[in-house]
Amino acid sequence: MPDSLLIIEDEQLLGAELVRHFRRAKWDVTWARTFREAHHILFERELDPLVVLSDINLPDGNGLDALEEIRRRGGRGEWVLLTGYGEVPDSVRAMRLGAFDFLTKPCEQDHLDLVINGAARSARAQRRLQDESENRARRYTPESFAGHSDPAGTVRTLLRKLMHVPFSALIITGETGTGKGLAARIVHHGGRRAEGPLVEINCAALPRELLESELFGHEAGAFTGARARRRGLIEQAHGGTIFLDEIGEMPVDLQAKLLKVIEDRSLRRLGAEREIQVDVQVMAATNQDLDTQVRNGGFRADLYHRLSVFTLELPPLRERSADIRDLVPLFVAEYNAIAGRRVSEIPDAVWERLERYAWPGNVRELRNVVERCVLFATDNRLPVEWLQLGSAVPVSGQAGDASIEAGRLCLPLDGSLGLDDMVGRIIEATLRRQGNNVAETSRVLKTTREKVRYRIEKYNIKLSNRC
Ligand SMILES: Nc1ncnc2c1ncn2[C@@H]1O[C@H](COP(=O)(O)OP(=O)(O)OP(=O)(O)O)[C@@H](O)[C@H]1O
Ligand SMILES: [Mg+2]
């Protein structure tokens, strides 16, 4: 479908020439000779043009007034305004209304093309963002936190309450895979800041220096390698939400800077002299016991108290195993669609195994198990033989498992292990070889200690009784 362009121009000759030119360039062009007509096209015929090229002064009105009304009524598209020679446009007002550009008549064809193409690119990018955010808003509702158990119902009630409270900080706790990320998205997309960005970062995934510059940004020359100025993630979340996953892994000095963002709504980029005002809502998630961390000095008490004014606790799956009956069909449908399978029957033996298992990796682990089963299904039944519950972590050397031989790790490529499980096996095997020493393990695997620690938690690897 060609892109649509609305031209608002009362001069007959110029209007006809513009229409001819842009039709030749494959635009779907509509021409309005007055604002009345443009009004009719936009609001009664509900045309949603990608770009509007409008004369600023028409006998029946002014282009900026028209643009103001469009914006008030939620109209999209970029506006390029044409001014007569010698006319001085109210550029401050135009900027406030978000006009894309001004062109003075008569204007060069090449320049006009350049500006209109730029406006089209910008409008397309905005549409993509808007569509994506509408999609997400549809996808992330309290109902998408599935489960008919009482604990799941309580979570949904709390999510609905939180969506209507203008809180500045919230902490989401729960074991790995219980849906903390999902809950954060539901609260953001259903809340007052849904129009603003949701920026996510995992505090365990980056070493301290990188985490600081990612979060707070830096000025050019703030440190070796900082060639250009960079806006940090908190700044990028302005007007929306910053979601800090694994907050328990954030170094204590950065916690102080974060507290300042919440309390004073301001931050200072690395190497900057001035503070910048930021308006963000902070959501933090953790699967650690922050209370204990506060007591042994690993987490600042003031930040903890500030964050825990609003707390959302997600129950482990084993305490709401009734929800397995809701979650499995959801995941089966999802992977049926992704992999073109037609699994529709879940044998009793499968339900029995699923309901008996303790699910240390919670809903994420359940989802992974369902994915494997759907992908390996040969008919419409979910195959019990691919559940492989209880063999999720140990490196035992049995069929379907990993084994260590002469300092090398063997991983089965017959489909019995997913990539995620393989990563778990690699971490566990290396830890065992290094006497459970996290620093040595991270050195051997050429990664950071934070990442190794994160994965120990994620894959529920026990350090004490192995080795
Ligand atoms: N109640 C639920 N209903 C439907 N899907 C769920 C539910 N809870 C979790 N999930 C799904 O399970 C997966 C894991 O959830 P999520 O990533 O939110 O967990 P998490 O608590 O953030 O885990 P981690 O601590 O490892 O970061 C996601 O695909 C999520 O959509
Ligand atoms: Mg998460």
Short mmCIF file of C-alpha atoms and ligand atoms in Angstrom, two decimals:
data_model
loop_
_atom_site.label_atom_id
_atom_site.label_comp_id
_atom_site.label_asym_id
_atom_site.label_seq_id
_atom_site.Cartn_x
_atom_site.Cartn_y
_atom_site.Cartn_z
CA MET A 1 0.00 0.00 0.00
CA PRO A 2 1.47 3.40 -0.93
CA ASP A 3 2.13 5.93 1.81
CA SER A 4 -0.53 8.61 2.11
CA LEU A 5 0.14 12.33 1.83
CA LEU A 6 -2.39 15.09 2.49
CA ILE A 7 -1.67 18.37 0.75
CA ILE A 8 -3.47 21.46 2.09
CA GLU A 9 -2.95 24.30 -0.38
CA ASP A 10 -5.31 26.90 -1.81
CA GLU A 11 -3.15 28.04 -4.74
CA GLN A 12 -4.45 26.12 -7.75
CA LEU A 13 -1.21 25.99 -9.77
CA LEU A 14 1.08 25.05 -6.89
CA GLY A 15 -1.40 22.52 -5.50
CA ALA A 16 -1.83 20.76 -8.86
CA GLU A 17 1.93 20.66 -9.39
CA LEU A 18 2.54 19.16 -5.92
CA VAL A 19 -0.15 16.53 -6.47
CA ARG A 20 1.35 15.55 -9.85
CA HIS A 21 4.85 15.40 -8.46
CA PHE A 22 4.07 13.22 -5.43
CA ARG A 23 1.74 10.90 -7.39
CA ARG A 24 4.64 10.29 -9.76
CA ALA A 25 6.75 9.46 -6.70
CA LYS A 26 4.13 6.78 -5.80
CA TRP A 27 2.45 8.61 -2.94
CA ASP A 28 -1.27 8.19 -2.36
CA VAL A 29 -2.09 11.91 -2.51
CA THR A 30 -5.22 13.71 -1.27
CA TRP A 31 -5.61 17.44 -1.90
CA ALA A 32 -7.62 19.79 0.31
CA ARG A 33 -8.00 23.40 -0.84
CA THR A 34 -9.29 24.72 2.48
CA PHE A 35 -8.98 23.81 6.16
CA ARG A 36 -12.71 23.01 6.15
CA GLU A 37 -12.09 20.42 3.51
CA ALA A 38 -8.99 19.09 5.34
CA HIS A 39 -11.07 18.86 8.51
CA HIS A 40 -13.70 16.81 6.70
CA ILE A 41 -11.06 14.49 5.22
CA LEU A 42 -9.31 13.93 8.55
CA PHE A 43 -12.27 13.65 10.89
CA GLU A 44 -15.24 12.50 8.82
CA ARG A 45 -13.47 10.37 6.25
CA GLU A 46 -10.93 9.43 8.94
CA LEU A 47 -7.94 9.53 6.63
CA ASP A 48 -4.76 8.89 8.63
CA PRO A 49 -2.01 10.41 6.42
CA LEU A 50 1.61 9.55 7.06
CA VAL A 51 2.63 13.11 6.15
CA VAL A 52 0.69 16.39 5.83
CA LEU A 53 2.14 19.17 3.67
CA SER A 54 0.20 22.28 4.57
CA ASP A 55 0.24 25.93 3.59
CA ILE A 56 0.38 27.96 6.79
CA ASN A 57 -2.02 30.75 5.72
CA LEU A 58 -5.26 29.90 4.04
CA PRO A 59 -8.30 32.16 3.65
CA ASP A 60 -10.23 30.06 6.16
CA GLY A 61 -7.56 29.62 8.83
CA ASN A 62 -4.05 29.06 10.01
CA GLY A 63 -1.94 25.89 9.66
CA LEU A 64 -0.78 25.93 13.27
CA ASP A 65 -4.35 26.11 14.57
CA ALA A 66 -5.19 23.14 12.36
CA LEU A 67 -2.18 21.21 13.64
CA GLU A 68 -3.11 22.03 17.24
CA GLU A 69 -6.58 20.63 16.76
CA ILE A 70 -5.25 17.47 15.11
CA ARG A 71 -2.87 16.86 18.00
CA ARG A 72 -5.61 17.50 20.56
CA ARG A 73 -7.79 14.91 18.87
CA GLY A 74 -4.94 12.37 18.85
CA GLY A 75 -4.13 12.70 15.13
CA ARG A 76 -0.82 11.19 14.05
CA GLY A 77 1.50 11.87 11.11
CA GLU A 78 4.25 14.42 10.54
CA TRP A 79 3.38 17.97 9.42
CA VAL A 80 5.53 20.02 7.07
CA LEU A 81 4.41 23.66 6.81
CA LEU A 82 4.76 25.89 3.77
CA THR A 83 5.17 29.60 4.41
CA GLY A 84 4.88 32.43 1.89
CA TYR A 85 7.96 34.43 1.01
CA GLY A 86 8.58 37.06 3.71
CA GLU A 87 6.20 35.45 6.22
CA VAL A 88 7.65 34.84 9.68
CA PRO A 89 6.21 31.68 11.20
CA ASP A 90 5.66 31.31 14.94
CA SER A 91 8.45 28.76 15.24
CA VAL A 92 8.20 28.36 19.02
CA ARG A 93 4.56 27.36 18.77
CA ALA A 94 5.31 25.12 15.80
CA MET A 95 8.00 23.34 17.80
CA ARG A 96 5.71 22.89 20.77
CA LEU A 97 3.11 21.35 18.49
CA GLY A 98 5.76 19.05 17.01
CA ALA A 99 5.74 20.29 13.38
CA PHE A 100 8.42 18.42 11.43
CA ASP A 101 9.77 21.32 9.37
CA PHE A 102 9.07 24.63 7.56
CA LEU A 103 9.63 25.30 3.89
CA THR A 104 9.50 28.72 2.25
CA LYS A 105 7.69 29.08 -1.07
CA PRO A 106 8.84 28.73 -3.77
CA CYS A 107 10.92 25.73 -2.74
CA GLU A 108 13.37 23.59 -4.64
CA GLN A 109 12.01 20.20 -5.70
CA ASP A 110 15.05 18.32 -4.35
CA HIS A 111 14.85 20.00 -0.99
CA LEU A 112 11.12 19.38 -0.79
CA ASP A 113 11.67 15.66 -1.53
CA LEU A 114 14.37 15.47 1.11
CA VAL A 115 12.14 17.00 3.78
CA ILE A 116 9.05 14.95 2.89
CA ASN A 117 11.06 11.71 2.85
CA GLY A 118 12.56 12.59 6.23
CA ALA A 119 9.08 13.28 7.60
CA ALA A 120 7.85 9.94 6.23
CA ARG A 121 10.70 8.06 7.89
CA SER A 122 10.02 9.74 11.20
CA ALA A 123 6.25 9.09 10.98
CA ARG A 124 6.84 5.43 10.13
CA ALA A 125 9.16 5.03 13.13
CA GLN A 126 6.57 6.64 15.41
CA ARG A 127 3.85 4.35 14.08
CA ARG A 128 5.98 1.29 14.67
CA LEU A 129 6.60 2.39 18.28
CA GLN A 130 2.95 3.18 18.85
CA ASP A 131 1.78 -0.13 17.32
CA GLU A 132 4.29 -2.02 19.41
CA SER A 133 3.21 -0.30 22.59
CA GLU A 134 -0.48 -0.95 21.77
CA ASN A 135 0.37 -4.58 21.09
CA ARG A 136 2.17 -4.84 24.38
CA ALA A 137 -0.67 -3.15 26.22
CA ARG A 138 -3.01 -5.80 24.77
CA ARG A 139 -0.59 -8.61 25.58
CA TYR A 140 0.24 -7.55 29.15
CA THR A 141 -2.96 -7.29 31.15
CA PRO A 142 -3.53 -8.65 34.68
CA GLU A 143 -5.27 -11.63 33.02
CA SER A 144 -2.01 -12.58 31.33
CA PHE A 145 -0.80 -13.58 34.79
CA ALA A 146 -2.51 -16.95 34.43
CA GLY A 147 -3.72 -19.30 37.14
CA HIS A 148 -6.99 -20.00 38.95
CA SER A 149 -5.41 -20.67 42.36
CA ASP A 150 -6.03 -18.27 45.26
CA PRO A 151 -2.40 -17.04 45.33
CA ALA A 152 -2.54 -16.21 41.59
CA GLY A 153 -5.86 -14.40 42.13
CA THR A 154 -4.29 -12.34 44.91
CA VAL A 155 -1.42 -11.41 42.59
CA ARG A 156 -3.88 -10.22 39.91
CA THR A 157 -5.79 -8.14 42.47
CA LEU A 158 -2.56 -6.49 43.58
CA LEU A 159 -1.47 -5.89 39.99
CA ARG A 160 -4.77 -4.10 39.30
CA LYS A 161 -4.34 -1.94 42.42
CA LEU A 162 -0.75 -1.06 41.54
CA MET A 163 -1.78 -0.04 38.03
CA HIS A 164 -3.87 2.75 39.53
CA VAL A 165 -1.42 4.03 42.15
CA PRO A 166 1.12 6.69 41.10
CA PHE A 167 3.96 5.05 43.06
CA SER A 168 7.56 6.11 42.49
CA ALA A 169 9.14 2.80 43.52
CA LEU A 170 8.03 -0.80 43.72
CA ILE A 171 9.84 -4.01 44.56
CA ILE A 172 8.84 -7.34 43.08
CA THR A 173 10.15 -10.39 44.91
CA GLY A 174 9.96 -14.07 44.13
CA GLU A 175 12.08 -17.05 43.19
CA THR A 176 13.54 -17.30 39.73
CA GLY A 177 10.95 -17.84 37.00
CA THR A 178 7.91 -16.84 39.08
CA GLY A 179 6.95 -14.05 36.67
CA LYS A 180 8.64 -10.93 38.08
CA GLY A 181 9.44 -9.58 34.62
CA LEU A 182 5.90 -10.36 33.47
CA ALA A 183 4.41 -8.56 36.50
CA ALA A 184 6.55 -5.47 35.83
CA ARG A 185 5.32 -5.32 32.21
CA ILE A 186 1.70 -5.71 33.30
CA VAL A 187 1.96 -2.85 35.81
CA HIS A 188 3.73 -0.57 33.34
CA HIS A 189 1.49 -1.21 30.33
CA GLY A 190 -1.71 -1.03 32.36
CA GLY A 191 -0.66 2.01 34.38
CA ARG A 192 -0.53 5.77 33.98
CA ARG A 193 2.88 5.62 32.33
CA ALA A 194 1.89 3.20 29.57
CA GLU A 195 2.52 5.89 26.94
CA GLY A 196 6.06 6.34 28.23
CA PRO A 197 8.96 3.89 27.72
CA LEU A 198 9.66 0.78 29.78
CA VAL A 199 13.43 0.36 29.98
CA GLU A 200 14.78 -2.88 31.42
CA ILE A 201 18.26 -3.74 32.70
CA ASN A 202 19.66 -6.71 34.56
CA CYS A 203 21.99 -5.48 37.31
CA ALA A 204 23.69 -8.88 37.57
CA ALA A 205 24.68 -8.98 33.94
CA LEU A 206 27.17 -6.08 33.92
CA PRO A 207 30.35 -5.30 35.84
CA ARG A 208 30.14 -2.26 38.14
CA GLU A 209 31.66 0.43 35.87
CA LEU A 210 29.59 -0.56 32.88
CA LEU A 211 26.42 -0.74 34.97
CA GLU A 212 27.04 2.77 36.28
CA SER A 213 27.54 4.32 32.85
CA GLU A 214 24.64 2.35 31.37
CA LEU A 215 22.31 3.56 34.10
CA PHE A 216 23.42 7.12 34.61
CA GLY A 217 25.02 7.96 31.25
CA HIS A 218 28.21 9.94 30.75
CA GLU A 219 29.68 13.04 29.21
CA ALA A 220 32.30 12.88 26.47
CA GLY A 221 35.72 12.19 28.04
CA ALA A 222 34.27 11.08 31.41
CA PHE A 223 36.51 8.00 31.24
CA THR A 224 38.82 6.34 28.74
CA GLY A 225 36.72 5.24 25.81
CA ALA A 226 33.85 7.64 26.47
CA ARG A 227 34.16 9.43 23.15
CA ALA A 228 30.70 10.88 22.87
CA ARG A 229 28.05 11.94 25.34
CA ARG A 230 25.60 9.15 26.19
CA ARG A 231 22.20 9.37 27.80
CA GLY A 232 21.83 6.68 30.45
CA LEU A 233 18.97 4.21 30.68
CA ILE A 234 17.32 6.09 33.55
CA GLU A 235 17.23 9.23 31.42
CA GLN A 236 15.90 7.22 28.49
CA ALA A 237 13.06 6.02 30.73
CA HIS A 238 11.97 9.63 31.36
CA GLY A 239 8.18 9.78 31.50
CA GLY A 240 8.03 5.99 31.88
CA THR A 241 9.48 3.18 33.96
CA ILE A 242 12.95 1.81 34.62
CA PHE A 243 12.87 -1.89 35.53
CA LEU A 244 15.95 -3.00 37.47
CA ASP A 245 16.14 -6.76 37.46
CA GLU A 246 18.30 -8.51 40.09
CA ILE A 247 18.56 -5.34 42.17
CA GLY A 248 20.27 -7.34 44.96
CA GLU A 249 23.36 -7.49 42.73
CA MET A 250 23.69 -3.70 42.44
CA PRO A 251 26.90 -2.41 44.08
CA VAL A 252 26.22 -0.41 47.28
CA ASP A 253 27.60 2.92 45.96
CA LEU A 254 25.31 2.77 42.94
CA GLN A 255 22.41 2.07 45.28
CA ALA A 256 23.01 5.50 46.83
CA LYS A 257 22.79 7.15 43.39
CA LEU A 258 19.62 5.26 42.64
CA LEU A 259 18.05 6.41 45.90
CA LYS A 260 18.76 9.99 44.86
CA VAL A 261 16.93 9.42 41.57
CA ILE A 262 13.86 8.20 43.49
CA GLU A 263 13.93 10.87 46.20
CA ASP A 264 15.12 13.99 44.34
CA ARG A 265 14.10 13.00 40.81
CA SER A 266 17.49 14.01 39.55
CA LEU A 267 20.75 12.44 38.44
CA ARG A 268 24.20 13.46 37.31
CA ARG A 269 25.79 11.82 34.28
CA LEU A 270 29.35 10.54 34.84
CA GLY A 271 31.72 13.47 34.34
CA ALA A 272 28.87 16.03 34.30
CA GLU A 273 28.72 19.17 36.37
CA ARG A 274 25.00 19.71 36.34
CA GLU A 275 22.17 17.55 37.54
CA ILE A 276 19.34 16.61 35.22
CA GLN A 277 15.73 16.31 36.29
CA VAL A 278 14.20 12.92 35.51
CA ASP A 279 10.68 11.70 35.99
CA VAL A 280 10.82 7.92 36.26
CA GLN A 281 9.00 5.21 38.11
CA VAL A 282 11.40 2.60 39.49
CA MET A 283 10.47 -1.07 39.57
CA ALA A 284 13.04 -3.44 41.02
CA ALA A 285 13.01 -7.22 41.12
CA THR A 286 14.96 -9.68 43.18
CA ASN A 287 15.01 -13.36 44.01
CA GLN A 288 17.23 -12.75 47.02
CA ASP A 289 16.27 -12.09 50.60
CA LEU A 290 17.00 -8.35 50.78
CA ASP A 291 16.17 -8.27 54.50
CA THR A 292 19.15 -10.51 55.23
CA GLN A 293 21.31 -8.59 52.76
CA VAL A 294 20.48 -5.34 54.58
CA ARG A 295 21.48 -6.93 57.88
CA ASN A 296 24.86 -8.06 56.60
CA GLY A 297 25.60 -4.80 54.79
CA GLY A 298 25.13 -5.98 51.21
CA PHE A 299 22.15 -3.71 50.61
CA ARG A 300 21.47 -0.16 51.80
CA ALA A 301 18.73 0.01 54.41
CA ASP A 302 17.50 3.43 53.20
CA LEU A 303 17.03 2.20 49.63
CA TYR A 304 15.40 -0.99 50.87
CA HIS A 305 12.87 0.97 52.94
CA ARG A 306 12.20 3.34 50.04
CA LEU A 307 11.64 0.48 47.60
CA SER A 308 9.57 -1.68 49.91
CA VAL A 309 6.76 0.84 50.46
CA PHE A 310 5.08 -1.09 47.65
CA THR A 311 5.98 -4.77 47.50
CA LEU A 312 4.65 -7.45 45.23
CA GLU A 313 5.51 -11.00 46.29
CA LEU A 314 5.17 -13.71 43.70
CA PRO A 315 4.49 -17.20 45.08
CA PRO A 316 6.56 -20.17 43.86
CA LEU A 317 4.77 -22.56 41.50
CA ARG A 318 4.92 -25.42 44.03
CA GLU A 319 2.63 -23.39 46.31
CA ARG A 320 0.06 -23.00 43.56
CA SER A 321 0.39 -26.23 41.63
CA ALA A 322 -3.31 -25.99 40.70
CA ASP A 323 -2.18 -23.34 38.17
CA ILE A 324 -0.24 -25.95 36.19
CA ARG A 325 -3.61 -26.93 34.65
CA ASP A 326 -3.97 -23.35 33.31
CA LEU A 327 -0.37 -22.74 32.32
CA VAL A 328 0.33 -25.93 30.35
CA PRO A 329 -2.46 -25.40 27.75
CA LEU A 330 -1.29 -21.79 27.32
CA PHE A 331 2.28 -22.84 26.60
CA VAL A 332 1.18 -25.76 24.41
CA ALA A 333 -0.88 -23.35 22.27
CA GLU A 334 2.03 -20.94 22.07
CA TYR A 335 4.55 -23.57 20.90
CA ASN A 336 1.98 -25.21 18.62
CA ALA A 337 1.75 -21.85 16.86
CA ILE A 338 5.50 -21.26 16.78
CA ALA A 339 6.48 -24.76 15.61
CA GLY A 340 3.41 -25.64 13.54
CA ARG A 341 2.53 -28.61 15.80
CA ARG A 342 -0.97 -29.82 16.70
CA VAL A 343 -0.61 -31.08 20.25
CA SER A 344 -4.09 -31.18 21.77
CA GLU A 345 -4.05 -34.06 24.23
CA ILE A 346 -2.28 -34.11 27.55
CA PRO A 347 -2.25 -37.67 28.94
CA ASP A 348 -3.03 -38.29 32.62
CA ALA A 349 0.49 -39.62 33.13
CA VAL A 350 1.85 -36.22 32.06
CA TRP A 351 -0.42 -34.28 34.43
CA GLU A 352 0.54 -36.59 37.26
CA ARG A 353 4.28 -36.06 36.70
CA LEU A 354 3.87 -32.31 36.27
CA GLU A 355 1.85 -31.93 39.46
CA ARG A 356 4.24 -34.06 41.51
CA TYR A 357 7.39 -32.19 40.52
CA ALA A 358 8.68 -29.36 42.76
CA TRP A 359 9.54 -26.86 39.95
CA PRO A 360 12.68 -25.18 41.34
CA GLY A 361 12.76 -23.01 38.17
CA ASN A 362 9.05 -22.23 38.54
CA VAL A 363 6.95 -21.11 35.56
CA ARG A 364 9.99 -20.60 33.32
CA GLU A 365 11.04 -24.20 33.87
CA LEU A 366 7.50 -25.39 33.16
CA ARG A 367 7.47 -23.39 29.98
CA ASN A 368 10.80 -24.88 28.86
CA VAL A 369 9.57 -28.41 29.56
CA VAL A 370 6.39 -27.80 27.54
CA GLU A 371 8.45 -26.32 24.70
CA ARG A 372 10.65 -29.42 24.53
CA CYS A 373 7.64 -31.75 24.63
CA VAL A 374 5.72 -29.89 21.92
CA LEU A 375 8.77 -29.72 19.66
CA PHE A 376 9.40 -33.46 19.99
CA ALA A 377 5.76 -34.51 19.75
CA THR A 378 5.13 -36.90 16.88
CA ASP A 379 1.33 -36.90 17.11
CA ASN A 380 -1.29 -34.85 18.94
CA ARG A 381 -0.24 -36.11 22.40
CA LEU A 382 2.19 -34.33 24.69
CA PRO A 383 4.89 -37.02 24.99
CA VAL A 384 5.55 -38.15 28.57
CA GLU A 385 9.02 -39.42 27.62
CA TRP A 386 10.28 -35.90 26.94
CA LEU A 387 9.28 -34.47 30.32
CA GLN A 388 12.59 -35.55 31.87
CA LEU A 389 11.71 -34.01 35.18
CA GLY A 390 14.11 -34.37 38.03
CA SER A 391 17.10 -34.59 35.72
CA ALA A 392 17.17 -30.87 35.11
CA VAL A 393 20.52 -30.08 36.66
CA PRO A 394 22.82 -32.94 37.65
CA VAL A 395 25.75 -33.70 35.43
CA SER A 396 25.42 -37.43 35.80
CA GLY A 397 26.61 -39.03 32.60
CA GLN A 398 23.37 -40.91 32.01
CA ALA A 399 21.45 -40.95 28.77
CA GLY A 400 20.03 -37.55 27.96
CA ASP A 401 22.52 -35.93 30.29
CA ALA A 402 25.90 -34.29 30.12
CA SER A 403 29.08 -36.04 31.17
CA ILE A 404 32.66 -35.06 31.89
CA GLU A 405 35.47 -37.01 30.28
CA ALA A 406 39.12 -36.12 30.64
CA GLY A 407 38.38 -32.50 31.46
CA ARG A 408 35.94 -32.18 28.59
CA LEU A 409 32.21 -31.79 28.86
CA CYS A 410 30.05 -33.90 26.59
CA LEU A 411 26.61 -32.56 25.76
CA PRO A 412 23.98 -34.59 23.93
CA LEU A 413 22.92 -33.10 20.63
CA ASP A 414 19.99 -35.48 20.21
CA GLY A 415 17.50 -32.86 21.34
CA SER A 416 17.25 -34.12 24.90
CA LEU A 417 18.81 -30.87 26.21
CA GLY A 418 17.74 -27.34 25.29
CA LEU A 419 20.31 -24.53 24.95
CA ASP A 420 19.28 -23.11 28.31
CA ASP A 421 19.85 -26.43 30.07
CA MET A 422 23.21 -26.76 28.32
CA VAL A 423 24.36 -23.42 29.70
CA GLY A 424 23.35 -24.64 33.17
CA ARG A 425 25.39 -27.83 32.68
CA ILE A 426 28.45 -25.89 31.52
CA ILE A 427 28.34 -23.61 34.55
CA GLU A 428 27.80 -26.49 36.95
CA ALA A 429 30.50 -28.69 35.45
CA THR A 430 33.05 -25.86 35.52
CA LEU A 431 32.14 -24.97 39.09
CA ARG A 432 32.70 -28.55 40.16
CA ARG A 433 36.03 -28.68 38.38
CA GLN A 434 37.08 -25.42 40.06
CA GLY A 435 36.07 -26.60 43.56
CA ASN A 436 32.95 -24.39 43.52
CA ASN A 437 35.12 -21.31 43.28
CA VAL A 438 33.05 -18.64 41.52
CA ALA A 439 36.02 -16.37 40.71
CA GLU A 440 37.99 -19.24 39.11
CA THR A 441 34.91 -20.41 37.24
CA SER A 442 34.31 -16.97 35.78
CA ARG A 443 37.97 -16.76 34.75
CA VAL A 444 37.90 -20.13 33.00
CA LEU A 445 34.64 -19.26 31.22
CA LYS A 446 35.93 -15.76 30.36
CA THR A 447 32.93 -14.08 31.91
CA THR A 448 32.13 -12.02 35.00
CA ARG A 449 31.55 -13.28 38.50
CA GLU A 450 28.18 -11.54 38.45
CA LYS A 451 27.10 -13.60 35.47
CA VAL A 452 28.24 -16.86 37.06
CA ARG A 453 26.44 -15.98 40.31
CA TYR A 454 23.34 -15.02 38.39
CA ARG A 455 23.30 -18.34 36.62
CA ILE A 456 23.92 -20.32 39.82
CA GLU A 457 20.71 -18.76 41.10
CA LYS A 458 18.89 -19.15 37.82
CA TYR A 459 19.68 -22.84 37.40
CA ASN A 460 19.39 -23.46 41.12
CA ILE A 461 22.87 -24.99 41.30
CA LYS A 462 23.73 -26.08 44.83
CA LEU A 463 27.29 -25.19 45.77
CA SER A 464 27.58 -26.91 49.13
CA ASN A 465 27.15 -30.63 48.48
CA ARG A 466 28.70 -30.92 45.07
CA CYS A 467 32.39 -31.44 44.38
N1 LIG B 1 1.34 -16.51 35.87
C1 LIG B 1 1.89 -16.63 34.66
N2 LIG B 1 1.11 -16.76 33.57
C2 LIG B 1 1.66 -16.91 32.34
N3 LIG B 1 2.97 -16.89 32.10
C3 LIG B 1 3.79 -16.75 33.14
C4 LIG B 1 3.31 -16.58 34.47
N4 LIG B 1 4.36 -16.42 35.29
C5 LIG B 1 5.45 -16.48 34.52
N5 LIG B 1 5.13 -16.67 33.22
C6 LIG B 1 6.06 -16.83 32.09
O1 LIG B 1 7.18 -17.56 32.59
C7 LIG B 1 8.39 -17.05 32.06
C8 LIG B 1 9.29 -16.58 33.19
O2 LIG B 1 8.74 -15.40 33.78
P1 LIG B 1 9.63 -14.12 34.14
O3 LIG B 1 10.75 -13.99 33.17
O4 LIG B 1 8.71 -12.99 34.32
O5 LIG B 1 10.20 -14.63 35.54
P2 LIG B 1 11.18 -13.88 36.54
O6 LIG B 1 10.60 -14.03 37.90
O7 LIG B 1 11.45 -12.52 36.04
O8 LIG B 1 12.49 -14.79 36.44
P3 LIG B 1 14.04 -14.41 36.82
O9 LIG B 1 14.12 -14.28 38.30
O10 LIG B 1 14.81 -15.62 36.35
O11 LIG B 1 14.36 -13.16 36.07
C9 LIG B 1 8.00 -15.93 31.12
O12 LIG B 1 7.93 -16.47 29.83
C10 LIG B 1 6.63 -15.50 31.61
O13 LIG B 1 5.87 -14.93 30.58
MG MG B 2 13.20 -11.75 35.19
#
